[in-house]
Amino acid sequence: MARPWIEFLYAQKLPWNTGLYGGARADVESKILSIDYTAGDSSTLIRYPAGWERTAPEVLTAEEEFFILDGSIEINGRTYARECYANFPAGYVRESACSPEGCVALTFFDSEPQLYDDQSVEYDKKDLIEFLNTFDMKWDSATADPSLEWMGNRRKVLKWDREYDQKQTFLFTTPPHIYPDNWACPTLTHPCVEESFMLSGEITGPFGRMNEGAYFWRPEGKPHGPFGTRGGGFTFIRFKYGAHVNVWGKNDVPYHFDFEYNPELPPNLAHLGDAPYEGLERF
Ligand SMILES: [Fe+2]
């Protein structure tokens, strides 16, 4: 089984639950954005309450990739503030951790995160990204597809997929006033999963206008677009489980900025598909 198609939901509309699935952190709150119930991998928001701390070492059975959305968390003496990023392989030891002011972290597990008793688990050091302050990184405008140059995107690559030799996790910006030439272009399809969380701004496409907190998990083989934005968008993106190849549709699809919210949601999330963004808090 894989994760269901979600395009798109507002993270703010999901309730916070006590604890984290897998049982490793009973004293946080979390909300699962998407999950493969068979394999256990997920994309999850974790809220660490102010004053949270771990004084004993913690080792997880899953890889934990995270990006701080709010507040800060200190792990092994290093402070991860807003927009800091890390990727800890399964087996990475957190000797200590705390969050004096509280923290919200966009977090990705590659399987169900359970506690390891063993603190000497081997892992490939090439999988470890211990700390990135993404503010200190420079934007680049490299693109693999000249057909997308009109979008004017810039990116900061956070994690490289060694299996497919491509960017896997990255920050992505689109400037304001972007729309296809003549207000039409073909759809795009990839043989990989595309996952996105809107950090700020907006991006508009046939499923509606994605504002801050909009999240999608788009399985491989799903045609999407066209996209554009009036005000510009700042997005956290991951490509997973396949090659990021752009397969363009054969026909132009009309574009405009006024698509109504019309999401693709699995039955257990269908109730989130009503009126979208207006009036929502940040989380
Ligand atoms: Fe795409």
mmCIF file of C-alpha atoms and ligand atoms in Angstrom:
data_model
loop_
_atom_site.group_PDB
_atom_site.id
_atom_site.type_symbol
_atom_site.label_atom_id
_atom_site.label_comp_id
_atom_site.label_asym_id
_atom_site.label_seq_id
_atom_site.Cartn_x
_atom_site.Cartn_y
_atom_site.Cartn_z
ATOM 1 C CA MET A 1 0.000 0.000 0.000
ATOM 2 C CA ALA A 2 1.086 3.521 -0.552
ATOM 3 C CA ARG A 3 -0.201 6.822 0.676
ATOM 4 C CA PRO A 4 -3.469 8.103 -0.763
ATOM 5 C CA TRP A 5 -3.618 11.104 -3.058
ATOM 6 C CA ILE A 6 -4.177 14.300 -1.066
ATOM 7 C CA GLU A 7 -4.293 17.530 -3.062
ATOM 8 C CA PHE A 8 -4.678 19.525 -1.073
ATOM 9 C CA LEU A 9 -5.643 19.976 2.576
ATOM 10 C CA TYR A 10 -5.041 22.737 5.064
ATOM 11 C CA ALA A 11 -2.885 21.479 7.937
ATOM 12 C CA GLN A 12 -4.634 23.967 10.202
ATOM 13 C CA LYS A 13 -7.879 22.040 9.863
ATOM 14 C CA LEU A 14 -6.453 18.816 11.270
ATOM 15 C CA PRO A 15 -6.725 18.427 15.055
ATOM 16 C CA TRP A 16 -3.679 18.118 17.270
ATOM 17 C CA ASN A 17 -3.423 14.673 18.874
ATOM 18 C CA THR A 18 -1.570 13.791 22.038
ATOM 19 C CA GLY A 19 1.685 11.938 21.482
ATOM 20 C CA LEU A 20 3.333 10.646 18.334
ATOM 21 C CA TYR A 21 2.383 7.427 16.551
ATOM 22 C CA GLY A 22 4.911 4.697 17.268
ATOM 23 C CA GLY A 23 5.031 5.681 20.933
ATOM 24 C CA ALA A 24 8.399 7.438 21.107
ATOM 25 C CA ARG A 25 7.199 10.858 22.270
ATOM 26 C CA ALA A 26 4.079 10.714 24.426
ATOM 27 C CA ASP A 27 4.604 14.282 25.627
ATOM 28 C CA VAL A 28 4.267 16.114 22.298
ATOM 29 C CA GLU A 29 1.275 16.887 20.118
ATOM 30 C CA SER A 30 1.146 15.823 16.513
ATOM 31 C CA LYS A 31 -1.009 15.804 13.410
ATOM 32 C CA ILE A 32 -0.396 13.414 10.545
ATOM 33 C CA LEU A 33 -0.618 15.097 7.142
ATOM 34 C CA SER A 34 -0.259 11.838 5.226
ATOM 35 C CA ILE A 35 0.771 8.302 6.080
ATOM 36 C CA ASP A 36 1.269 4.860 4.581
ATOM 37 C CA TYR A 37 -0.426 2.726 7.232
ATOM 38 C CA THR A 38 1.354 -0.390 5.967
ATOM 39 C CA ALA A 39 4.930 0.870 5.652
ATOM 40 C CA GLY A 40 4.547 3.413 8.474
ATOM 41 C CA ASP A 41 6.222 6.354 6.705
ATOM 42 C CA SER A 42 4.508 9.681 7.245
ATOM 43 C CA SER A 43 4.580 13.428 7.024
ATOM 44 C CA THR A 44 3.648 14.882 10.375
ATOM 45 C CA LEU A 45 3.511 18.194 12.207
ATOM 46 C CA ILE A 46 4.949 17.884 15.702
ATOM 47 C CA ARG A 47 4.310 20.511 18.373
ATOM 48 C CA TYR A 48 6.728 20.438 21.292
ATOM 49 C CA PRO A 49 5.225 22.307 24.246
ATOM 50 C CA ALA A 50 7.196 25.104 25.914
ATOM 51 C CA GLY A 51 9.438 23.567 28.536
ATOM 52 C CA TRP A 52 9.598 20.176 26.826
ATOM 53 C CA GLU A 53 12.805 18.273 27.470
ATOM 54 C CA ARG A 54 14.543 14.928 27.078
ATOM 55 C CA THR A 55 17.386 14.303 29.473
ATOM 56 C CA ALA A 56 17.916 10.639 28.520
ATOM 57 C CA PRO A 57 19.251 9.613 25.090
ATOM 58 C CA GLU A 58 16.666 8.895 22.403
ATOM 59 C CA VAL A 59 17.264 6.683 19.356
ATOM 60 C CA LEU A 60 14.565 6.029 16.766
ATOM 61 C CA THR A 61 14.011 3.101 14.414
ATOM 62 C CA ALA A 62 13.074 5.567 11.647
ATOM 63 C CA GLU A 63 14.806 8.317 9.728
ATOM 64 C CA GLU A 64 13.575 11.721 10.963
ATOM 65 C CA GLU A 65 13.774 14.660 8.575
ATOM 66 C CA PHE A 66 12.521 17.999 9.882
ATOM 67 C CA PHE A 67 12.131 21.689 9.124
ATOM 68 C CA ILE A 68 11.270 24.114 11.893
ATOM 69 C CA LEU A 69 8.126 26.142 11.234
ATOM 70 C CA ASP A 70 7.929 28.004 14.537
ATOM 71 C CA GLY A 71 9.813 28.365 17.816
ATOM 72 C CA SER A 72 12.962 26.345 18.344
ATOM 73 C CA ILE A 73 14.269 23.042 19.644
ATOM 74 C CA GLU A 74 17.717 22.251 21.022
ATOM 75 C CA ILE A 75 19.162 18.821 20.193
ATOM 76 C CA ASN A 76 22.608 17.702 21.337
ATOM 77 C CA GLY A 77 23.363 21.263 22.395
ATOM 78 C CA ARG A 78 22.546 22.803 18.998
ATOM 79 C CA THR A 79 19.598 25.149 18.539
ATOM 80 C CA TYR A 80 17.306 24.552 15.586
ATOM 81 C CA ALA A 81 15.367 27.777 15.127
ATOM 82 C CA ARG A 82 12.720 28.659 12.565
ATOM 83 C CA GLU A 83 13.624 27.410 9.067
ATOM 84 C CA CYS A 84 16.483 25.226 10.262
ATOM 85 C CA TYR A 85 16.584 21.739 8.779
ATOM 86 C CA ALA A 86 18.087 18.332 9.600
ATOM 87 C CA ASN A 87 17.941 14.713 8.515
ATOM 88 C CA PHE A 88 18.704 12.150 11.213
ATOM 89 C CA PRO A 89 19.029 8.535 10.009
ATOM 90 C CA ALA A 90 17.513 5.712 12.042
ATOM 91 C CA GLY A 91 19.973 5.032 14.833
ATOM 92 C CA TYR A 92 21.099 8.650 15.286
ATOM 93 C CA VAL A 93 21.472 9.365 19.003
ATOM 94 C CA ARG A 94 19.829 12.423 20.491
ATOM 95 C CA GLU A 95 21.802 12.617 23.736
ATOM 96 C CA SER A 96 19.560 15.383 25.010
ATOM 97 C CA ALA A 97 16.879 17.677 23.693
ATOM 98 C CA CYS A 98 14.732 20.527 24.964
ATOM 99 C CA SER A 99 12.440 23.285 23.784
ATOM 100 C CA PRO A 100 12.222 26.119 26.310
ATOM 101 C CA GLU A 101 9.922 28.261 24.126
ATOM 102 C CA GLY A 102 8.096 25.449 22.295
ATOM 103 C CA CYS A 103 8.428 24.414 18.684
ATOM 104 C CA VAL A 104 6.436 23.305 15.648
ATOM 105 C CA ALA A 105 8.373 21.074 13.259
ATOM 106 C CA LEU A 106 7.334 19.771 9.851
ATOM 107 C CA THR A 107 8.624 16.212 10.231
ATOM 108 C CA PHE A 108 9.008 13.234 7.919
ATOM 109 C CA PHE A 109 9.542 9.637 9.038
ATOM 110 C CA ASP A 110 10.525 6.881 6.606
ATOM 111 C CA SER A 111 8.839 4.222 8.773
ATOM 112 C CA GLU A 112 6.961 4.138 12.073
ATOM 113 C CA PRO A 113 9.172 5.902 14.637
ATOM 114 C CA GLN A 114 9.720 3.599 17.587
ATOM 115 C CA LEU A 115 12.354 3.738 20.290
ATOM 116 C CA TYR A 116 15.528 1.712 19.923
ATOM 117 C CA ASP A 117 16.949 0.382 23.177
ATOM 118 C CA ASP A 118 20.340 0.080 21.532
ATOM 119 C CA GLN A 119 22.360 3.304 21.349
ATOM 120 C CA SER A 120 25.078 1.869 19.128
ATOM 121 C CA VAL A 121 23.070 1.267 15.964
ATOM 122 C CA GLU A 122 25.126 1.655 12.791
ATOM 123 C CA TYR A 123 23.926 4.002 10.071
ATOM 124 C CA ASP A 124 25.400 5.421 6.889
ATOM 125 C CA LYS A 125 26.948 8.784 7.731
ATOM 126 C CA LYS A 126 26.142 9.945 4.186
ATOM 127 C CA ASP A 127 22.482 9.991 5.240
ATOM 128 C CA LEU A 128 23.136 12.378 8.109
ATOM 129 C CA ILE A 129 22.471 16.094 7.658
ATOM 130 C CA GLU A 130 23.019 17.298 11.163
ATOM 131 C CA PHE A 131 22.162 20.971 10.771
ATOM 132 C CA LEU A 132 21.279 23.446 8.050
ATOM 133 C CA ASN A 133 20.279 27.012 8.720
ATOM 134 C CA THR A 134 18.453 27.521 5.450
ATOM 135 C CA PHE A 135 18.572 31.296 5.932
ATOM 136 C CA ASP A 136 22.337 31.121 5.402
ATOM 137 C CA MET A 137 22.003 29.251 2.120
ATOM 138 C CA LYS A 138 22.016 31.003 -1.250
ATOM 139 C CA TRP A 139 19.199 30.602 -3.741
ATOM 140 C CA ASP A 140 19.999 29.037 -7.073
ATOM 141 C CA SER A 141 17.938 29.156 -10.223
ATOM 142 C CA ALA A 142 19.001 25.867 -11.788
ATOM 143 C CA THR A 143 16.193 24.056 -13.537
ATOM 144 C CA ALA A 144 16.129 20.654 -15.130
ATOM 145 C CA ASP A 145 13.490 21.706 -17.646
ATOM 146 C CA PRO A 146 13.862 24.834 -19.832
ATOM 147 C CA SER A 147 10.119 24.655 -20.496
ATOM 148 C CA LEU A 148 9.591 25.920 -16.949
ATOM 149 C CA GLU A 149 11.859 28.970 -17.103
ATOM 150 C CA TRP A 150 8.831 31.250 -17.401
ATOM 151 C CA MET A 151 8.007 30.428 -13.764
ATOM 152 C CA GLY A 152 11.194 32.148 -12.547
ATOM 153 C CA ASN A 153 11.664 29.672 -9.708
ATOM 154 C CA ARG A 154 14.594 29.652 -7.336
ATOM 155 C CA ARG A 155 15.520 26.874 -4.953
ATOM 156 C CA LYS A 156 17.661 25.798 -2.027
ATOM 157 C CA VAL A 157 18.430 22.097 -2.164
ATOM 158 C CA LEU A 158 18.434 20.576 1.328
ATOM 159 C CA LYS A 159 18.758 16.868 0.588
ATOM 160 C CA TRP A 160 20.008 14.968 -2.452
ATOM 161 C CA ASP A 161 18.502 11.634 -3.550
ATOM 162 C CA ARG A 162 21.551 9.458 -4.220
ATOM 163 C CA GLU A 163 19.522 6.625 -5.729
ATOM 164 C CA TYR A 164 18.041 8.802 -8.459
ATOM 165 C CA ASP A 165 20.770 11.466 -8.455
ATOM 166 C CA GLN A 166 18.320 14.338 -8.119
ATOM 167 C CA LYS A 167 17.182 16.873 -5.584
ATOM 168 C CA GLN A 168 14.890 15.248 -3.051
ATOM 169 C CA THR A 169 14.058 17.933 -0.506
ATOM 170 C CA PHE A 170 14.234 21.633 -1.293
ATOM 171 C CA LEU A 171 12.828 25.075 -0.686
ATOM 172 C CA PHE A 172 11.215 26.634 -3.726
ATOM 173 C CA THR A 173 10.107 30.160 -4.521
ATOM 174 C CA THR A 174 7.951 31.487 -7.287
ATOM 175 C CA PRO A 175 7.871 35.275 -7.856
ATOM 176 C CA PRO A 176 4.606 37.226 -8.099
ATOM 177 C CA HIS A 177 2.696 37.744 -11.356
ATOM 178 C CA ILE A 178 3.431 34.291 -12.765
ATOM 179 C CA TYR A 179 1.056 32.625 -15.191
ATOM 180 C CA PRO A 180 1.502 30.590 -18.386
ATOM 181 C CA ASP A 181 1.997 32.387 -21.686
ATOM 182 C CA ASN A 182 -1.384 33.177 -23.179
ATOM 183 C CA TRP A 183 -2.991 31.851 -19.978
ATOM 184 C CA ALA A 184 -2.682 28.205 -21.004
ATOM 185 C CA CYS A 185 -0.157 25.355 -20.939
ATOM 186 C CA PRO A 186 -0.132 21.539 -20.785
ATOM 187 C CA THR A 187 -0.207 19.510 -17.582
ATOM 188 C CA LEU A 188 2.907 17.921 -16.099
ATOM 189 C CA THR A 189 3.263 14.358 -14.828
ATOM 190 C CA HIS A 190 6.168 12.722 -12.959
ATOM 191 C CA PRO A 191 6.990 9.055 -12.311
ATOM 192 C CA CYS A 192 7.671 10.019 -8.676
ATOM 193 C CA VAL A 193 5.732 11.292 -5.703
ATOM 194 C CA GLU A 194 5.637 15.075 -5.283
ATOM 195 C CA GLU A 195 4.917 16.476 -1.832
ATOM 196 C CA SER A 196 4.515 20.115 -0.910
ATOM 197 C CA PHE A 197 3.841 22.320 2.114
ATOM 198 C CA MET A 198 3.162 26.027 1.587
ATOM 199 C CA LEU A 199 5.312 28.127 3.911
ATOM 200 C CA SER A 200 3.937 31.489 2.829
ATOM 201 C CA GLY A 201 2.338 33.234 -0.115
ATOM 202 C CA GLU A 202 0.105 31.419 -2.536
ATOM 203 C CA ILE A 203 0.153 29.170 -5.574
ATOM 204 C CA THR A 204 -3.004 28.645 -7.605
ATOM 205 C CA GLY A 205 -3.877 25.643 -9.744
ATOM 206 C CA PRO A 206 -6.892 23.545 -10.736
ATOM 207 C CA PHE A 207 -7.405 22.308 -7.133
ATOM 208 C CA GLY A 208 -7.659 25.866 -5.844
ATOM 209 C CA ARG A 209 -5.432 28.479 -4.258
ATOM 210 C CA MET A 210 -2.854 27.085 -1.844
ATOM 211 C CA ASN A 211 -2.039 29.472 0.977
ATOM 212 C CA GLU A 212 0.201 29.008 4.009
ATOM 213 C CA GLY A 213 -0.366 25.580 5.558
ATOM 214 C CA ALA A 214 -1.656 23.973 2.344
ATOM 215 C CA TYR A 215 -0.259 20.478 1.975
ATOM 216 C CA PHE A 216 -0.346 17.939 -0.832
ATOM 217 C CA TRP A 217 0.873 14.383 -1.390
ATOM 218 C CA ARG A 218 0.618 13.652 -5.079
ATOM 219 C CA PRO A 219 1.398 10.035 -6.059
ATOM 220 C CA GLU A 220 3.348 9.251 -9.203
ATOM 221 C CA GLY A 221 1.537 9.489 -12.510
ATOM 222 C CA LYS A 222 -0.932 12.257 -11.597
ATOM 223 C CA PRO A 223 -1.158 15.029 -14.227
ATOM 224 C CA HIS A 224 -1.075 18.461 -12.569
ATOM 225 C CA GLY A 225 -1.130 22.123 -13.408
ATOM 226 C CA PRO A 226 -1.047 24.609 -14.852
ATOM 227 C CA PHE A 227 0.090 26.655 -11.846
ATOM 228 C CA GLY A 228 0.687 30.330 -11.283
ATOM 229 C CA THR A 229 0.587 32.952 -8.581
ATOM 230 C CA ARG A 230 -0.484 36.546 -8.209
ATOM 231 C CA GLY A 231 1.457 37.248 -5.012
ATOM 232 C CA GLY A 232 4.314 34.732 -5.121
ATOM 233 C CA GLY A 233 4.850 31.529 -3.189
ATOM 234 C CA PHE A 234 7.373 29.980 -0.803
ATOM 235 C CA THR A 235 7.155 26.193 -0.649
ATOM 236 C CA PHE A 236 8.826 23.184 0.972
ATOM 237 C CA ILE A 237 8.923 20.302 -1.541
ATOM 238 C CA ARG A 238 10.016 16.671 -1.616
ATOM 239 C CA PHE A 239 10.302 14.253 -4.540
ATOM 240 C CA LYS A 240 10.180 10.611 -3.464
ATOM 241 C CA TYR A 241 10.062 7.063 -4.751
ATOM 242 C CA GLY A 242 11.069 7.602 -8.351
ATOM 243 C CA ALA A 243 12.793 9.730 -10.946
ATOM 244 C CA HIS A 244 11.749 13.358 -11.225
ATOM 245 C CA VAL A 245 11.087 13.416 -14.947
ATOM 246 C CA ASN A 246 8.733 15.984 -16.477
ATOM 247 C CA VAL A 247 6.243 14.430 -18.865
ATOM 248 C CA TRP A 248 4.252 17.176 -20.550
ATOM 249 C CA GLY A 249 0.641 16.682 -21.632
ATOM 250 C CA LYS A 250 -0.266 17.055 -25.288
ATOM 251 C CA ASN A 251 -2.930 19.751 -24.999
ATOM 252 C CA ASP A 252 -2.995 23.241 -23.546
ATOM 253 C CA VAL A 253 -5.130 23.640 -20.423
ATOM 254 C CA PRO A 254 -6.647 27.074 -19.773
ATOM 255 C CA TYR A 255 -5.338 28.898 -16.707
ATOM 256 C CA HIS A 256 -6.707 31.637 -14.441
ATOM 257 C CA PHE A 257 -6.301 32.807 -10.843
ATOM 258 C CA ASP A 258 -9.849 32.020 -9.760
ATOM 259 C CA PHE A 259 -9.946 28.241 -9.406
ATOM 260 C CA GLU A 260 -12.330 27.249 -6.612
ATOM 261 C CA TYR A 261 -11.075 24.967 -3.838
ATOM 262 C CA ASN A 262 -11.867 21.518 -5.216
ATOM 263 C CA PRO A 263 -9.525 19.073 -3.500
ATOM 264 C CA GLU A 264 -8.749 15.430 -4.092
ATOM 265 C CA LEU A 265 -9.050 13.812 -0.649
ATOM 266 C CA PRO A 266 -9.334 10.223 0.626
ATOM 267 C CA PRO A 267 -12.653 9.312 2.311
ATOM 268 C CA ASN A 268 -11.304 9.759 5.855
ATOM 269 C CA LEU A 269 -10.305 13.356 5.065
ATOM 270 C CA ALA A 270 -13.222 14.313 2.825
ATOM 271 C CA HIS A 271 -14.688 16.497 5.575
ATOM 272 C CA LEU A 272 -11.718 18.877 5.151
ATOM 273 C CA GLY A 273 -12.822 19.796 1.673
ATOM 274 C CA ASP A 274 -15.205 22.593 2.607
ATOM 275 C CA ALA A 275 -14.451 26.330 2.550
ATOM 276 C CA PRO A 276 -10.692 26.651 2.742
ATOM 277 C CA TYR A 277 -8.298 29.238 4.038
ATOM 278 C CA GLU A 278 -9.962 32.350 5.302
ATOM 279 C CA GLY A 279 -9.738 32.813 9.058
ATOM 280 C CA LEU A 280 -7.316 29.994 9.770
ATOM 281 C CA GLU A 281 -4.514 30.352 12.309
ATOM 282 C CA ARG A 282 -0.968 29.580 11.204
ATOM 283 C CA PHE A 283 -1.069 26.025 12.614
HETATM 284 FE FE FE B 1 5.215 18.693 -10.392
#
